[in-house]
Every structure is written in structure tokens, then in C-alpha cells.
PDB file of C-alpha atoms in Angstrom:
ATOM      1  CA  MET S  13      33.083 216.432 119.548  1.00 92.00           C
ATOM      2  CA  LYS S  14      35.611 216.537 116.213  1.00 97.00           C
ATOM      3  CA  LYS S  15      37.356 219.620 115.356  1.00 98.00           C
ATOM      4  CA  ILE S  16      36.818 221.552 112.096  1.00 98.00           C
ATOM      5  CA  VAL S  17      38.822 224.340 110.592  1.00 98.00           C
ATOM      6  CA  ILE S  18      38.027 225.600 107.311  1.00 98.00           C
ATOM      7  CA  VAL S  19      39.816 227.072 104.900  1.00 97.00           C
ATOM      8  CA  GLY S  20      38.309 229.330 101.967  1.00 96.00           C
ATOM      9  CA  CYS S  21      35.420 232.022 103.170  1.00 97.00           C
ATOM     10  CA  GLY S  22      32.807 232.648 100.665  1.00 95.00           C
ATOM     11  CA  LYS S  23      29.482 230.391  99.277  1.00 96.00           C
ATOM     12  CA  LEU S  24      30.630 227.810 100.100  1.00 96.00           C
ATOM     13  CA  ALA S  25      32.268 227.877 103.555  1.00 97.00           C
ATOM     14  CA  ASN S  26      29.115 230.004 104.472  1.00 97.00           C
ATOM     15  CA  ILE S  27      26.872 226.700 103.560  1.00 97.00           C
ATOM     16  CA  VAL S  28      28.826 224.735 106.256  1.00 98.00           C
ATOM     17  CA  ALA S  29      28.626 226.660 108.906  1.00 97.00           C
ATOM     18  CA  ASN S  30      25.210 227.466 108.166  1.00 97.00           C
ATOM     19  CA  ALA S  31      24.140 223.695 108.428  1.00 97.00           C
ATOM     20  CA  SER S  32      26.593 223.753 111.999  1.00 97.00           C
ATOM     21  CA  LEU S  33      23.939 226.144 112.890  1.00 96.00           C
ATOM     22  CA  GLN S  34      21.013 224.618 112.491  1.00 97.00           C
ATOM     23  CA  GLY S  35      22.530 221.388 114.287  1.00 96.00           C
ATOM     24  CA  LEU S  36      23.390 219.448 110.909  1.00 97.00           C
ATOM     25  CA  LEU S  37      26.799 218.501 112.365  1.00 97.00           C
ATOM     26  CA  PRO S  38      26.480 217.344 116.020  1.00 96.00           C
ATOM     27  CA  GLU S  39      29.502 216.156 116.462  1.00 97.00           C
ATOM     28  CA  TYR S  40      31.681 218.817 115.113  1.00 97.00           C
ATOM     29  CA  GLU S  41      33.215 222.358 116.192  1.00 97.00           C
ATOM     30  CA  ILE S  42      34.188 224.441 113.789  1.00 98.00           C
ATOM     31  CA  VAL S  43      37.098 226.183 115.449  1.00 98.00           C
ATOM     32  CA  GLY S  44      38.713 227.984 112.883  1.00 98.00           C
ATOM     33  CA  VAL S  45      38.389 229.579 109.646  1.00 98.00           C
ATOM     34  CA  TYR S  46      41.035 231.054 106.898  1.00 97.00           C
ATOM     35  CA  SER S  47      40.594 233.396 104.212  1.00 96.00           C
ATOM     36  CA  ARG S  48      43.569 235.693 101.737  1.00 93.00           C
ATOM     37  CA  SER S  49      40.867 237.885 103.011  1.00 94.00           C
ATOM     38  CA  MET S  50      41.197 238.274 106.048  1.00 95.00           C
ATOM     39  CA  GLU S  51      37.681 240.464 106.447  1.00 96.00           C
ATOM     40  CA  LYS S  52      35.728 237.557 105.357  1.00 96.00           C
ATOM     41  CA  ALA S  53      37.095 235.483 107.526  1.00 97.00           C
ATOM     42  CA  ALA S  54      36.244 237.714 111.008  1.00 97.00           C
ATOM     43  CA  SER S  55      33.307 237.498 109.210  1.00 97.00           C
ATOM     44  CA  LEU S  56      32.899 234.252 108.982  1.00 97.00           C
ATOM     45  CA  ALA S  57      34.200 233.638 112.690  1.00 98.00           C
ATOM     46  CA  GLU S  58      31.633 236.175 114.189  1.00 97.00           C
ATOM     47  CA  LYS S  59      28.729 234.522 112.444  1.00 97.00           C
ATOM     48  CA  ILE S  60      29.502 231.138 113.816  1.00 97.00           C
ATOM     49  CA  CYS S  61      31.034 232.833 117.814  1.00 96.00           C
ATOM     50  CA  LYS S  62      27.144 233.809 117.444  1.00 94.00           C
ATOM     51  CA  GLY S  63      25.689 230.514 116.965  1.00 91.00           C
ATOM     52  CA  GLY S  64      27.224 229.491 120.453  1.00 90.00           C
ATOM     53  CA  TYR S  65      30.945 228.065 119.446  1.00 90.00           C
ATOM     54  CA  ASP S  66      34.339 229.372 119.777  1.00 95.00           C
ATOM     55  CA  CYS S  67      35.817 230.151 116.558  1.00 97.00           C
ATOM     56  CA  LYS S  68      38.848 231.948 115.536  1.00 97.00           C
ATOM     57  CA  ALA S  69      40.221 233.400 112.197  1.00 98.00           C
ATOM     58  CA  VAL S  70      43.315 233.477 111.289  1.00 97.00           C
ATOM     59  CA  ALA S  71      45.754 235.241 108.981  1.00 94.00           C
ATOM     60  CA  SER S  72      48.294 231.955 108.569  1.00 94.00           C
ATOM     61  CA  TRP S  73      48.031 228.110 107.815  1.00 91.00           C
ATOM     62  CA  SER S  74      50.375 227.869 111.119  1.00 92.00           C
ATOM     63  CA  GLU S  75      47.753 229.512 113.086  1.00 96.00           C
ATOM     64  CA  LEU S  76      45.404 227.038 111.803  1.00 97.00           C
ATOM     65  CA  LEU S  77      46.629 223.904 112.354  1.00 97.00           C
ATOM     66  CA  ALA S  78      48.022 224.995 115.986  1.00 97.00           C
ATOM     67  CA  LEU S  79      44.235 224.726 116.707  1.00 98.00           C
ATOM     68  CA  HIS S  80      44.448 221.348 116.464  1.00 97.00           C
ATOM     69  CA  PRO S  81      41.839 220.273 114.534  1.00 98.00           C
ATOM     70  CA  ASP S  82      40.502 216.907 113.411  1.00 98.00           C
ATOM     71  CA  TYR S  83      39.557 217.937 109.911  1.00 98.00           C
ATOM     72  CA  LEU S  84      40.477 220.956 107.498  1.00 98.00           C
ATOM     73  CA  VAL S  85      37.755 221.805 104.659  1.00 98.00           C
ATOM     74  CA  GLU S  86      38.932 223.019 101.970  1.00 97.00           C
ATOM     75  CA  THR S  87      36.227 225.616 100.293  1.00 95.00           C
ATOM     76  CA  ALA S  88      38.948 227.882  98.291  1.00 93.00           C
ATOM     77  CA  SER S  89      40.647 226.722  95.293  1.00 91.00           C
ATOM     78  CA  PRO S  90      43.235 224.283  93.778  1.00 91.00           C
ATOM     79  CA  ALA S  91      45.560 226.798  94.903  1.00 91.00           C
ATOM     80  CA  ALA S  92      44.929 226.755  98.281  1.00 92.00           C
ATOM     81  CA  MET S  93      44.464 222.808  98.051  1.00 95.00           C
ATOM     82  CA  TYR S  94      48.769 223.162  96.751  1.00 95.00           C
ATOM     83  CA  GLU S  95      49.479 224.844  99.843  1.00 94.00           C
ATOM     84  CA  CYS S  96      47.676 223.306 102.960  1.00 94.00           C
ATOM     85  CA  ALA S  97      47.198 219.489 102.126  1.00 97.00           C
ATOM     86  CA  LEU S  98      50.886 218.319 103.544  1.00 97.00           C
ATOM     87  CA  PRO S  99      50.972 220.776 106.168  1.00 97.00           C
ATOM     88  CA  ALA S 100      48.059 219.859 107.160  1.00 98.00           C
ATOM     89  CA  LEU S 101      48.212 216.102 106.747  1.00 98.00           C
ATOM     90  CA  LYS S 102      51.705 216.142 108.349  1.00 98.00           C
ATOM     91  CA  GLN S 103      50.067 216.840 111.568  1.00 97.00           C
ATOM     92  CA  GLY S 104      48.012 214.284 111.285  1.00 98.00           C
ATOM     93  CA  VAL S 105      44.440 216.181 109.817  1.00 98.00           C
ATOM     94  CA  SER S 106      42.426 214.831 107.907  1.00 98.00           C
ATOM     95  CA  ILE S 107      40.778 216.654 104.635  1.00 98.00           C
ATOM     96  CA  VAL S 108      37.761 217.299 103.146  1.00 98.00           C
ATOM     97  CA  THR S 109      38.465 219.370 100.290  1.00 96.00           C
ATOM     98  CA  LEU S 110      36.197 220.685  97.057  1.00 94.00           C
ATOM     99  CA  SER S 111      39.593 221.242  94.986  1.00 92.00           C
ATOM    100  CA  ILE S 112      40.016 218.278  93.308  1.00 93.00           C
ATOM    101  CA  GLY S 113      42.063 219.852  90.293  1.00 92.00           C
ATOM    102  CA  ALA S 114      44.999 219.738  92.036  1.00 94.00           C
ATOM    103  CA  PHE S 115      45.350 216.198  91.995  1.00 95.00           C
ATOM    104  CA  ALA S 116      45.494 216.397  88.345  1.00 94.00           C
ATOM    105  CA  ASP S 117      49.370 216.622  88.998  1.00 94.00           C
ATOM    106  CA  ASP S 118      50.469 212.364  89.392  1.00 95.00           C
ATOM    107  CA  ASP S 119      53.366 214.483  91.036  1.00 96.00           C
ATOM    108  CA  PHE S 120      51.184 216.086  93.721  1.00 97.00           C
ATOM    109  CA  TYR S 121      48.603 213.542  93.830  1.00 97.00           C
ATOM    110  CA  ASP S 122      51.585 210.679  94.630  1.00 97.00           C
ATOM    111  CA  GLU S 123      52.898 212.928  97.295  1.00 98.00           C
ATOM    112  CA  VAL S 124      49.373 213.551  99.376  1.00 98.00           C
ATOM    113  CA  THR S 125      48.821 209.832  98.807  1.00 98.00           C
ATOM    114  CA  ARG S 126      51.631 208.862 100.761  1.00 98.00           C
ATOM    115  CA  THR S 127      51.945 211.870 103.415  1.00 98.00           C
ATOM    116  CA  ALA S 128      47.874 210.971 104.353  1.00 98.00           C
ATOM    117  CA  ARG S 129      49.540 207.197 104.531  1.00 98.00           C
ATOM    118  CA  GLU S 130      52.876 207.897 106.840  1.00 98.00           C
ATOM    119  CA  ASN S 131      50.400 210.177 108.930  1.00 98.00           C
ATOM    120  CA  ASN S 132      47.003 208.178 109.461  1.00 98.00           C
ATOM    121  CA  ALA S 133      45.121 210.167 108.259  1.00 98.00           C
ATOM    122  CA  HIS S 134      42.971 211.061 105.059  1.00 98.00           C
ATOM    123  CA  VAL S 135      41.768 213.114 102.333  1.00 98.00           C
ATOM    124  CA  TYR S 136      38.090 212.910 101.489  1.00 97.00           C
ATOM    125  CA  ILE S 137      36.942 214.254  97.551  1.00 95.00           C
ATOM    126  CA  VAL S 138      33.388 214.968  97.579  1.00 93.00           C
ATOM    127  CA  SER S 139      31.563 214.790  95.214  1.00 88.00           C
ATOM    128  CA  GLY S 140      30.844 218.408  94.495  1.00 85.00           C
ATOM    129  CA  ALA S 141      28.309 218.904  91.621  1.00 85.00           C
ATOM    130  CA  THR S 142      28.645 215.464  90.382  1.00 89.00           C
ATOM    131  CA  GLY S 143      27.988 211.392  91.395  1.00 88.00           C
ATOM    132  CA  GLY S 144      28.485 208.356  91.282  1.00 92.00           C
ATOM    133  CA  PHE S 145      31.917 207.654  92.494  1.00 94.00           C
ATOM    134  CA  ASP S 146      31.154 204.400  93.953  1.00 94.00           C
ATOM    135  CA  VAL S 147      29.954 202.986  90.907  1.00 96.00           C
ATOM    136  CA  LEU S 148      32.560 204.680  89.095  1.00 97.00           C
ATOM    137  CA  GLN S 149      35.011 202.812  90.453  1.00 97.00           C
ATOM    138  CA  THR S 150      33.846 199.717  91.048  1.00 97.00           C
ATOM    139  CA  ALA S 151      33.468 199.488  87.365  1.00 97.00           C
ATOM    140  CA  THR S 152      36.540 200.159  87.145  1.00 97.00           C
ATOM    141  CA  LEU S 153      37.686 197.398  88.996  1.00 97.00           C
ATOM    142  CA  MET S 154      35.824 194.758  87.152  1.00 97.00           C
ATOM    143  CA  GLY S 155      38.157 196.260  83.737  1.00 97.00           C
ATOM    144  CA  GLY S 156      38.531 197.242  80.602  1.00 97.00           C
ATOM    145  CA  ALA S 157      36.436 200.294  81.605  1.00 97.00           C
ATOM    146  CA  LYS S 158      36.633 203.556  79.759  1.00 97.00           C
ATOM    147  CA  ALA S 159      34.830 207.015  81.244  1.00 97.00           C
ATOM    148  CA  CYS S 160      33.743 210.189  79.604  1.00 98.00           C
ATOM    149  CA  PHE S 161      32.925 213.017  80.713  1.00 97.00           C
ATOM    150  CA  PHE S 162      30.106 216.471  79.325  1.00 98.00           C
ATOM    151  CA  ASN S 163      30.152 219.859  80.863  1.00 97.00           C
ATOM    152  CA  GLU S 164      27.655 221.881  79.231  1.00 98.00           C
ATOM    153  CA  LYS S 165      27.590 225.659  80.688  1.00 98.00           C
ATOM    154  CA  GLY S 166      26.435 229.383  79.483  1.00 98.00           C
ATOM    155  CA  PRO S 167      28.512 231.944  77.734  1.00 97.00           C
ATOM    156  CA  ASP S 168      28.928 234.313  81.098  1.00 97.00           C
ATOM    157  CA  ALA S 169      30.780 231.427  82.602  1.00 96.00           C
ATOM    158  CA  LEU S 170      33.011 231.419  80.597  1.00 97.00           C
ATOM    159  CA  ARG S 171      34.245 235.046  80.248  1.00 96.00           C
ATOM    160  CA  GLY S 172      37.619 235.864  81.323  1.00 94.00           C
ATOM    161  CA  THR S 173      38.609 232.131  79.905  1.00 95.00           C
ATOM    162  CA  SER S 174      40.710 231.258  76.804  1.00 95.00           C
ATOM    163  CA  VAL S 175      37.329 230.453  74.895  1.00 97.00           C
ATOM    164  CA  TYR S 176      35.153 233.109  75.399  1.00 97.00           C
ATOM    165  CA  ASP S 177      34.084 235.323  72.143  1.00 95.00           C
ATOM    166  CA  ASP S 178      30.892 237.150  71.892  1.00 97.00           C
ATOM    167  CA  SER S 179      29.515 235.199  69.614  1.00 97.00           C
ATOM    168  CA  LEU S 180      28.840 232.505  72.483  1.00 98.00           C
ATOM    169  CA  GLN S 181      26.372 234.695  73.323  1.00 98.00           C
ATOM    170  CA  THR S 182      23.844 233.558  70.883  1.00 97.00           C
ATOM    171  CA  GLU S 183      25.734 230.100  69.257  1.00 97.00           C
ATOM    172  CA  GLN S 184      25.686 226.721  70.644  1.00 98.00           C
ATOM    173  CA  ARG S 185      29.201 225.489  70.445  1.00 97.00           C
ATOM    174  CA  THR S 186      32.078 222.897  71.690  1.00 98.00           C
ATOM    175  CA  VAL S 187      34.806 225.386  73.201  1.00 98.00           C
ATOM    176  CA  PHE S 188      36.803 221.868  74.773  1.00 98.00           C
ATOM    177  CA  GLN S 189      37.525 218.422  73.634  1.00 98.00           C
ATOM    178  CA  GLY S 190      40.462 217.191  75.522  1.00 98.00           C
ATOM    179  CA  THR S 191      41.066 214.992  78.503  1.00 97.00           C
ATOM    180  CA  ALA S 192      40.604 216.379  82.485  1.00 96.00           C
ATOM    181  CA  SER S 193      44.295 216.559  82.808  1.00 96.00           C
ATOM    182  CA  GLU S 194      44.229 219.568  79.992  1.00 97.00           C
ATOM    183  CA  ALA S 195      40.645 220.963  81.122  1.00 96.00           C
ATOM    184  CA  ILE S 196      42.033 221.466  84.354  1.00 94.00           C
ATOM    185  CA  LYS S 197      44.983 223.610  83.096  1.00 94.00           C
ATOM    186  CA  MET S 198      42.467 225.411  80.969  1.00 95.00           C
ATOM    187  CA  PHE S 199      39.741 226.051  83.541  1.00 95.00           C
ATOM    188  CA  PRO S 200      41.744 225.920  86.654  1.00 91.00           C
ATOM    189  CA  THR S 201      38.417 226.797  88.960  1.00 87.00           C
ATOM    190  CA  LYS S 202      35.858 225.547  86.129  1.00 91.00           C
ATOM    191  CA  VAL S 203      36.047 221.811  85.879  1.00 92.00           C
ATOM    192  CA  ASN S 204      37.152 220.514  89.843  1.00 92.00           C
ATOM    193  CA  VAL S 205      34.473 217.767  89.078  1.00 93.00           C
ATOM    194  CA  THR S 206      35.864 215.867  86.007  1.00 95.00           C
ATOM    195  CA  VAL S 207      39.541 215.258  87.912  1.00 95.00           C
ATOM    196  CA  ALA S 208      37.258 214.150  90.812  1.00 95.00           C
ATOM    197  CA  ALA S 209      35.472 211.784  88.342  1.00 96.00           C
ATOM    198  CA  SER S 210      38.990 210.947  86.961  1.00 96.00           C
ATOM    199  CA  ARG S 211      40.300 210.321  89.902  1.00 96.00           C
ATOM    200  CA  ALA S 212      37.558 207.795  91.096  1.00 96.00           C
ATOM    201  CA  SER S 213      37.718 206.333  87.203  1.00 97.00           C
ATOM    202  CA  VAL S 214      40.166 205.713  84.653  1.00 97.00           C
ATOM    203  CA  GLY S 215      42.430 208.605  85.422  1.00 96.00           C
ATOM    204  CA  PRO S 216      42.619 212.833  84.245  1.00 96.00           C
ATOM    205  CA  GLN S 217      44.807 210.899  81.315  1.00 96.00           C
ATOM    206  CA  GLN S 218      42.520 209.179  79.916  1.00 96.00           C
ATOM    207  CA  MET S 219      39.064 210.551  81.035  1.00 97.00           C
ATOM    208  CA  GLN S 220      37.576 212.694  78.054  1.00 97.00           C
ATOM    209  CA  VAL S 221      36.237 215.916  78.273  1.00 98.00           C
ATOM    210  CA  THR S 222      33.672 217.458  76.225  1.00 98.00           C
ATOM    211  CA  MET S 223      32.945 221.270  77.276  1.00 98.00           C
ATOM    212  CA  GLN S 224      29.057 222.848  75.365  1.00 98.00           C
ATOM    213  CA  SER S 225      28.603 226.463  75.703  1.00 98.00           C
ATOM    214  CA  THR S 226      25.189 227.164  75.223  1.00 98.00           C
ATOM    215  CA  PRO S 227      23.288 230.674  74.489  1.00 98.00           C
ATOM    216  CA  GLY S 228      21.322 231.913  77.718  1.00 97.00           C
ATOM    217  CA  PHE S 229      22.425 228.649  79.271  1.00 97.00           C
ATOM    218  CA  LYS S 230      22.418 228.780  83.906  1.00 96.00           C
ATOM    219  CA  GLY S 231      24.090 226.483  85.780  1.00 95.00           C
ATOM    220  CA  ASP S 232      26.118 223.552  85.247  1.00 96.00           C
ATOM    221  CA  THR S 233      25.283 220.683  83.500  1.00 97.00           C
ATOM    222  CA  GLN S 234      27.039 217.927  84.388  1.00 96.00           C
ATOM    223  CA  ARG S 235      27.441 213.843  82.770  1.00 97.00           C
ATOM    224  CA  VAL S 236      29.841 211.237  83.519  1.00 97.00           C
ATOM    225  CA  GLU S 237      29.554 208.198  81.183  1.00 98.00           C
ATOM    226  CA  ILE S 238      31.309 205.034  82.251  1.00 98.00           C
ATOM    227  CA  ARG S 239      30.808 201.683  80.429  1.00 97.00           C
ATOM    228  CA  ASN S 240      33.296 198.395  80.378  1.00 97.00           C
ATOM    229  CA  GLU S 241      32.272 194.524  78.867  1.00 96.00           C
ATOM    230  CA  GLN S 242      29.085 194.125  81.367  1.00 97.00           C
ATOM    231  CA  VAL S 243      28.579 197.695  82.525  1.00 97.00           C
ATOM    232  CA  HIS S 244      27.202 200.730  81.485  1.00 98.00           C
ATOM    233  CA  ALA S 245      26.471 203.669  83.518  1.00 97.00           C
ATOM    234  CA  VAL S 246      24.907 207.426  83.733  1.00 97.00           C
ATOM    235  CA  VAL S 247      25.169 209.769  86.086  1.00 96.00           C
ATOM    236  CA  ASP S 248      23.606 213.023  84.853  1.00 96.00           C
ATOM    237  CA  VAL S 249      23.232 215.992  86.985  1.00 96.00           C
ATOM    238  CA  TYR S 250      22.554 219.862  86.697  1.00 97.00           C
ATOM    239  CA  SER S 251      22.813 222.228  89.085  1.00 95.00           C
ATOM    240  CA  ALA S 252      21.339 225.388  89.107  1.00 96.00           C
ATOM    241  CA  THR S 253      24.575 227.346  91.400  1.00 93.00           C
ATOM    242  CA  ALA S 254      26.963 225.267  92.652  1.00 91.00           C
ATOM    243  CA  GLU S 255      25.471 225.785  96.232  1.00 95.00           C
ATOM    244  CA  ILE S 256      25.214 221.405  95.934  1.00 95.00           C
ATOM    245  CA  ALA S 257      28.765 221.121  96.468  1.00 94.00           C
ATOM    246  CA  GLY S 258      28.826 223.074  99.686  1.00 95.00           C
ATOM    247  CA  TRP S 259      25.997 220.537 100.612  1.00 97.00           C
ATOM    248  CA  SER S 260      28.013 218.010  99.118  1.00 96.00           C
ATOM    249  CA  VAL S 261      30.385 218.923 102.088  1.00 97.00           C
ATOM    250  CA  VAL S 262      27.948 218.652 104.927  1.00 97.00           C
ATOM    251  CA  ASN S 263      26.800 215.382 104.344  1.00 96.00           C
ATOM    252  CA  THR S 264      30.374 213.845 103.695  1.00 96.00           C
ATOM    253  CA  LEU S 265      31.060 215.104 106.970  1.00 97.00           C
ATOM    254  CA  ARG S 266      27.521 213.360 108.625  1.00 97.00           C
ATOM    255  CA  ASN S 267      28.957 210.856 106.769  1.00 96.00           C
ATOM    256  CA  LEU S 268      32.608 210.448 108.683  1.00 96.00           C
ATOM    257  CA  CYS S 269      30.423 209.864 111.809  1.00 95.00           C
ATOM    258  CA  SER S 270      27.291 208.273 111.063  1.00 95.00           C
ATOM    259  CA  PRO S 271      27.005 204.637 111.832  1.00 96.00           C
ATOM    260  CA  ILE S 272      25.325 204.261 108.890  1.00 95.00           C
ATOM    261  CA  VAL S 273      27.308 204.869 105.628  1.00 91.00           C
ATOM    262  CA  PHE S 274      25.822 204.782 102.351  1.00 87.00           C
ATOM    263  CA  VAL S 275      28.608 204.042  99.654  1.00 81.00           C
TER     264      VAL S 275
END
């Protein structure tokens, strides 16, 4: 049985834990959880233990990696990914991550790639609230590909960002146009999927991103489009909540142990 540790103990981590408790991840056991909030970590560990696992809430990266996991599941933030990726990979621990925004940094991306290769480990970038990574990679390999990304949000989802003002509550507006690299700098936790799609295709500097704010809109629309001389593909996903991101982690873990894998 493979051992999992989880970084981040919010809603998405609870989806992974609940899936395990429901028997959807029979090849794994969750042995440890870590959060900046020890209260959240303790609560999640208690839930997992009640399901019959021996799971510890830990207070540091070193304690987490001392549990000798096979996989580290990251559901926290790009900042957490920056902290945990290299120490985990150096111990041969593979990573399943949602915080792909950290990989807009070319130097960090290259260092992670090199460290994973040197230690026979892997980083699995899950689809989150978008998809189509297979066709994005394939179209790019064919050559001559161009790609763009469209994201629609409601104005309340943009509160606390530099683009928000009260007029967005009544006026539909394009609030950002630029590259995926520029988007993740402006919205560090809101456009991870643009970086994921760009790394699967043309790269963060070449992926063009448009964000639209629509009054009354709930959830997220993520639309990635790629074309070359032979292929034109559009992947359009609407999600009412962020739950699909947690379930995409579950799906990735199931694929890692499945004799038949859809890619």
C-alpha cells in the first residue's frame, strides 16, 4: 500500500480524505497531514483516524517527510509548493500538486525538473478546474501551435485584488489581458490553471490570458484554445465550485495505480 501525506488541510484536502474513507483510494493510506493551522491539521487527522488509518498531524516539513511517504499531495498554495517541492523530491517523494502557479517561475520549474529526475521522483500536475492537457501537449509537439486562455469570474471572486472596484457589480468588463506569467503574478491563487495549461503547451510567456468579470456570475469558466496547421481544439469547462480540483487529485491518484490509464 502506498503512503500519502497531504499539505494543506482545507476543503480540497477534505475531498481527498473523504474519497479515501469512501474506499475510492484502496491502494493508499494517508499517514500524515500538515497545515499552517495546527487546528485544521488536527481536525483532518482525527477524521482520517476515525476511518481506520493511523494519520498524524505534524507541525513541520521535516516531520511530514519523516513519515516516509510515497506521494505528497499539495492542496495549499503556490507558496507552499515553493517550500515543499525540493525537500520532498530530494527524498524521492513524488508530488501531486494543484498549485501549478509556482511553475510560472522558469528557474524554479527547471530546478524541480532536475531534482525530480536526479531522485527518480515525479511531479504530477493535476487538471484542477480545466482539462485537455493531453491534446495540448500533442498539438504542441506537432509544431507551430498557438494557445490562449479565457477565464470568467463574478466580481466577488475578485475582491481583494488590484482590479476590483464596485462598478464591477453592475458592469461586465475585461479586467486582465496578458501572459500566464503576468496573470499569476497579479492573481497568485486564482489562475493556477492558466499556468498548468501553458506548461502543457506553449509556455507561460507565450500563453495569452484574458479574464472577464461578469455581474452576478457564480463559479468559474475556464476555456483553453490551441491551434496549429492541422488541429484546432477548445476545452471549455464551467465549475460552480472549486470541488472539481479536489476530485482531480483523487482521479490522478487512482490513475497512478490503475492497470488502464486514460491519457
